[in-house]
């Protein structure tokens, strides 16, 4: 409640507090007895919500219970004097406990048991006597040490407890034992729950009592009692924590109250009580989680009482009352949200605070219309003095029920007193307080614009209460938002109020800024009197007091003038205004003419200024601020060399700023930071209007391309269509060197390929500090070129890339010549970049750096291609070789190079499982061979397999070719290596040597010797047969068996005799392995290979 | 029926605010603007929630959701009811009825929907004018007349 403003409509605390069952604790000496103190603390401290809804009150010996009123037997002649007695609730919540608990220290085995029991009983008796007349329950708690008694005395406890009950005349269930040693808190909570049960029982009993009265009442005279009794029932049920029953009774009370006859004299009472009951109803509905019903209850409540205005002299009371209904509901709602009720954007406490504020505004209006006469408090006796017994009754006529005022004079004085009090009441503070509650709620519930509106209302309220500084602060923040969303009408409203505030509080900075913004074409000012505002700006510049704003409160005028008088010729002399954040009468667009400037170019910036307010504006000085990475420079803007500029209303003026770039800025960005115009009247004061240009600030329009839709007059340089260009980049000066490239492309893979280049100085001056940097450029078909390509200025010596070379001076029109070498293993186009940088002195800029990149592309091809054939010793192609069986490798070198090549030497580096068939490395057969494009050079090397490896070899070996271009004569050669493909190796247990001749003469016998050599450690038995043909006769064994001894040989001798001439099939030996079969195939292959398929037989000529 | 209609651009700046009130003065205009401006809160909230629900559901459902441009009653005060409508280009149309006048308080949802659709059509016609710059306030007198009659027709 502390946040809410208070006045007489505020709810008394007993209505607001949540009712808790009251339990009195007697017999605890918390001051002297430490145990009692801990017991009391355990009861009273740390009451978390999950504990029982009870309130403990420590009763000391002097506590007095309220006197019981004599019971009324009949209501026949009873006239109630009011609806709700003010003291009833406080009595229930703090004076009459539902239960008094008497604590008494006593052990069951106390030696002085008899004395103790008597003392305890007497205490109980005294409490009984004190509560005489009330139905308050009594219970006894025996405080014990908690040490368990010996088993022999177990029965004793039960007996003595029984005895104690009878001595104290209490029921056994009202007697409790509290051991205080261990687990005190647990016992306390159990006790608390037991007490709570008894208390509920008590309140239930009380409600029954009240219900009994109902039969005695009649509707004519006891209408108030219907309300009162139902209210009491509701409250007792609330104490009992039976919320729904409580709600039912409060509802009855509310409805009964509605039926009550209402006259001017009791309107205040009815209204007040209705407000209380409604508050209770809504609070219960929120507690029962029926938020919708609570809202509906409030709505119908307001609806019902909206038109019960009461006496018109006290109209403000009605509005005050409604405002309070709303604000109290807002608090209930807020509290409910705090404990978990979800609020939504369209239904949250903010709306109720807003209503409260609105009705407080109405209250003030009512006050203004009815309280004009109440200039002073009525003379004594004070009609406001006096104690009122009932809620909402008037102190000057307490307990009066009749409709007519019994003392018109007193009544008059009282109304005057009320009116006077209202007059001096600070409504603004109350409205501001309600609004600030509402604002925080609207902020929570995602309503930024609603919040803004309320802030503006709040600022208005500050304005009315003459707190112009606060109003101005609030308004300037809100102005920002409305301007941003382009709600110019609202922005104008806010701005005009802010301008009034700034004027009254004589704040020069704010005043000037707001005035400048007020001249914007978007802003509407009262009476459309922009001329006055413009004059005011000029006045402030001239250190004159400006004319007052219209509609400012007369009371503030004098003070404002006084403040202006003091402030006008003092600081601040220089008023900086950020024009880019406000709407104003000046629009500025700046643009570089080019996206890029070279170092030796003159940079030019165009500045367009449009004055939208129709006047002539004289600007003393104007500057353009441009910045680079390193520095910020200010360039004066001049109008044809004139530093003071005259702007004409409603037209655009163009200025051109030219400057040279700094040599340090090469390669950096240049951006326009600020354009500022200074208004100065040669007095001390200046206004500096800054148009700041941020890098990341987006264009004011959403679609810059739409700018071209605007039809802007040509005379205004088509101002609206200009898209500002506020950054430009500075690049180096154009290079006037040329590079000539001379080389014999294509380059051959693996060679050191020379390229001659010539740099020619076409500048008009000598260039110095020339440096060239050579590097390889990656391209899509040749990525990472530096990994496979070498660059160098020396043939055969790779140098780290990129190559750098300082050349020094090159005179005008002279050249520089050099050669670089490139060696690559990749057959793709290599791209070489030659970056030339140098310094040159020009007339106005010394040491100007220029850089230029040249690139040259060098295609690389293979010089030749190597393929391999395998043939037997008699040059028959084979696809398989046998261990220790020599064969010939024939590499074929196909020349692809367009240039003639000299093959210096070749060699075959065999892999492990092969060796040369000869003992020493044979001489290459194609050494010193000169070849041209499309030639094929064939080499032949005889090798044999050493053993059969596990896997068939993938290659026979590396074939190395030493070569160079025929044209190269400086002794450099290239070594190219090619892997030759592999051949399958097999093992055969025998080797065969047959001396078959290639050619024989007809009719001439030829002796043949066939040698079988055993390669293994075991003898091999073969069955041999000779396959004869018709073309030959032969002699020797035709079919026989033979054993080839291990590591030894046998010889078979035959004679063959050709019978026909021409190509003939000679007789061949076929072999079958006897015994083991696994090597049959190999031996058969061996025999097939060794014996020729045909022999040419030469015919014989008869001479 | 309607006491005020407003067209608000996608950057939430007002493009057109038209109203027919008993009194035409600065105060009336001001309260009308406040009303429409604060209605944007509810509109934006409504759009934000549709967006999040769209992302949750499948794309198909999102499309059907988007098809209904009429947002219904945004909120009501003691004196006014405010209805909203958002075009696919995020142009917001707001229609305000008076809950105090009999014609305004008994208005059916379907009528408001029709009126807003009609307003959308009128808006589309108005910005088809090649001389109109998108994003600028609509100053067309014809448009103003049509909108006024739209508001009157339903009274």
Coordinates of N, CA, C and O in Angstrom, one line a residue, chain A residues 261-314:
Chain A
X261 N -32.2 1.9 1.1 CA -32.7 3.2 0.6 C -31.6 4.2 0.8 O -30.9 4.2 1.8
X262 N -31.4 4.9 -0.3 CA -30.2 5.8 -0.3 C -30.6 7.2 -0.4 O -31.5 7.6 -1.2
X263 N -30.2 8.0 0.5 CA -30.4 9.4 0.5 C -29.1 10.2 0.6 O -28.1 9.6 0.8
X264 N -29.2 11.5 0.5 CA -27.9 12.3 0.5 C -27.1 12.1 1.8 O -25.9 12.1 1.8
X265 N -27.9 11.9 2.9 CA -27.2 11.8 4.2 C -26.4 10.4 4.3 O -25.4 10.4 5.0
X266 N -26.9 9.4 3.7 CA -26.2 8.1 3.9 C -25.4 7.7 2.7 O -24.8 6.6 2.7
X267 N -25.4 8.5 1.7 CA -24.7 8.0 0.5 C -23.3 7.7 0.7 O -22.7 6.8 0.3
X268 N -22.7 8.6 1.6 CA -21.2 8.4 1.8 C -21.0 7.1 2.5 O -20.1 6.3 2.2
X269 N -21.9 6.8 3.5 CA -21.7 5.6 4.3 C -21.9 4.4 3.3 O -21.1 3.4 3.3
X270 N -23.0 4.4 2.6 CA -23.3 3.2 1.7 C -22.2 3.0 0.7 O -21.7 1.9 0.5
X271 N -21.7 4.1 0.2 CA -20.6 4.0 -0.8 C -19.4 3.4 -0.2 O -18.8 2.5 -0.7
X272 N -19.1 3.9 1.0 CA -17.8 3.5 1.7 C -17.9 2.0 1.9 O -17.0 1.2 1.6
X273 N -19.1 1.6 2.5 CA -19.2 0.2 2.9 C -19.2 -0.7 1.6 O -18.6 -1.8 1.6
X274 N -19.9 -0.2 0.6 CA -20.0 -1.0 -0.7 C -18.6 -1.2 -1.2 O -18.2 -2.3 -1.7
X275 N -17.7 -0.1 -1.1 CA -16.4 -0.2 -1.6 C -15.6 -1.3 -0.8 O -14.9 -2.1 -1.4
X276 N -15.8 -1.4 0.5 CA -15.1 -2.3 1.3 C -15.6 -3.7 1.0 O -14.8 -4.7 0.8
X277 N -16.9 -3.9 0.9 CA -17.4 -5.2 0.6 C -16.9 -5.7 -0.8 O -16.5 -6.8 -1.0
X278 N -17.0 -4.7 -1.8 CA -16.5 -5.1 -3.1 C -15.0 -5.5 -3.1 O -14.6 -6.4 -3.7
X279 N -14.3 -4.7 -2.3 CA -12.8 -5.1 -2.1 C -12.7 -6.5 -1.6 O -11.9 -7.3 -2.2
X280 N -13.4 -6.8 -0.6 CA -13.4 -8.2 -0.1 C -13.8 -9.2 -1.1 O -13.1 -10.2 -1.3
X281 N -14.8 -8.9 -1.8 CA -15.3 -9.8 -2.9 C -14.2 -10.1 -3.9 O -13.9 -11.2 -4.2
X282 N -13.6 -9.0 -4.4 CA -12.6 -9.2 -5.4 C -11.4 -9.9 -4.9 O -10.9 -10.8 -5.6
X283 N -11.0 -9.6 -3.7 CA -9.9 -10.2 -3.1 C -10.1 -11.7 -3.0 O -9.2 -12.5 -3.3
X284 N -11.3 -12.1 -2.6 CA -11.6 -13.5 -2.4 C -11.6 -14.2 -3.8 O -11.2 -15.3 -3.9
X285 N -12.2 -13.5 -4.8 CA -12.3 -14.1 -6.1 C -10.9 -14.3 -6.7 O -10.6 -15.4 -7.3
X286 N -10.0 -13.4 -6.4 CA -8.6 -13.6 -6.9 C -8.0 -14.8 -6.1 O -7.3 -15.6 -6.7
X287 N -8.3 -14.8 -4.8 CA -7.7 -15.9 -4.0 C -8.3 -17.3 -4.5 O -7.6 -18.3 -4.4
X288 N -9.5 -17.2 -4.9 CA -10.1 -18.5 -5.4 C -9.8 -18.7 -6.9 O -10.3 -19.7 -7.5
X289 N -8.9 -17.9 -7.4 CA -8.4 -18.1 -8.8 C -9.5 -17.9 -9.8 O -9.7 -18.6 -10.8
X290 N -10.4 -16.9 -9.5 CA -11.5 -16.6 -10.4 C -11.3 -15.1 -10.9 O -12.1 -14.2 -10.6
X291 N -10.2 -14.9 -11.6 CA -9.9 -13.5 -11.9 C -10.9 -12.9 -12.8 O -11.3 -11.7 -12.6
X292 N -11.5 -13.7 -13.7 CA -12.6 -13.1 -14.6 C -13.7 -12.6 -13.8 O -14.3 -11.6 -14.0
X293 N -14.1 -13.4 -12.8 CA -15.3 -13.0 -12.0 C -14.9 -11.8 -11.2 O -15.8 -10.9 -11.0
X294 N -13.7 -11.7 -10.8 CA -13.3 -10.5 -10.0 C -13.4 -9.3 -10.9 O -14.0 -8.2 -10.4
X295 N -13.0 -9.4 -12.1 CA -13.1 -8.3 -13.1 C -14.5 -7.9 -13.3 O -14.9 -6.7 -13.3
X296 N -15.3 -8.9 -13.5 CA -16.8 -8.7 -13.7 C -17.4 -8.0 -12.5 O -18.2 -7.1 -12.7
X297 N -17.0 -8.5 -11.3 CA -17.6 -7.9 -10.1 C -17.2 -6.4 -10.0 O -18.1 -5.6 -9.8
X298 N -16.0 -6.1 -10.4 CA -15.6 -4.7 -10.3 C -16.4 -3.9 -11.3 O -16.9 -2.8 -11.0
X299 N -16.5 -4.4 -12.5 CA -17.3 -3.7 -13.6 C -18.7 -3.4 -13.1 O -19.2 -2.3 -13.2
X300 N -19.4 -4.5 -12.6 CA -20.8 -4.2 -12.2 C -20.8 -3.3 -11.0 O -21.7 -2.5 -10.9
X301 N -19.9 -3.4 -10.2 CA -19.8 -2.5 -9.0 C -19.7 -1.1 -9.4 O -20.5 -0.2 -9.0
X302 N -18.8 -0.8 -10.3 CA -18.7 0.6 -10.8 C -20.0 1.0 -11.5 O -20.5 2.1 -11.3
X303 N -20.5 0.1 -12.3 CA -21.7 0.4 -13.1 C -22.8 0.8 -12.2 O -23.6 1.7 -12.4
X304 N -23.0 0.1 -11.1 CA -24.1 0.3 -10.2 C -23.9 1.6 -9.4 O -24.9 2.3 -9.2
X305 N -22.7 2.0 -9.1 CA -22.5 3.1 -8.3 C -22.1 4.4 -9.0 O -22.0 5.5 -8.5
X306 N -21.9 4.2 -10.4 CA -21.4 5.3 -11.2 C -22.4 6.5 -11.1 O -21.9 7.6 -11.0
X307 N -23.7 6.2 -11.0 CA -24.6 7.3 -11.1 C -25.1 7.7 -9.7 O -26.0 8.6 -9.6
X308 N -24.6 7.0 -8.7 CA -25.1 7.5 -7.3 C -24.1 8.5 -6.9 O -23.1 8.3 -6.2
X309 N -24.4 9.7 -7.3 CA -23.4 10.8 -7.2 C -23.4 11.4 -5.8 O -22.4 11.8 -5.2
X310 N -24.6 11.5 -5.2 CA -24.7 12.2 -4.0 C -24.9 13.7 -4.1 O -25.1 14.2 -5.3
X311 N -24.7 14.4 -3.1 CA -24.9 15.9 -3.2 C -23.9 16.5 -4.1 O -22.7 16.1 -4.1
X312 N -24.4 17.4 -5.0 CA -23.5 17.9 -6.0 C -22.4 18.8 -5.5 O -21.4 18.9 -6.1
X313 N -22.5 19.3 -4.3 CA -21.4 20.1 -3.7 C -20.2 19.2 -3.4 O -19.1 19.7 -3.3
X314 N -20.5 18.0 -3.2 CA -19.4 17.1 -2.9 C -19.2 16.1 -4.0 O -18.8 14.9 -3.8

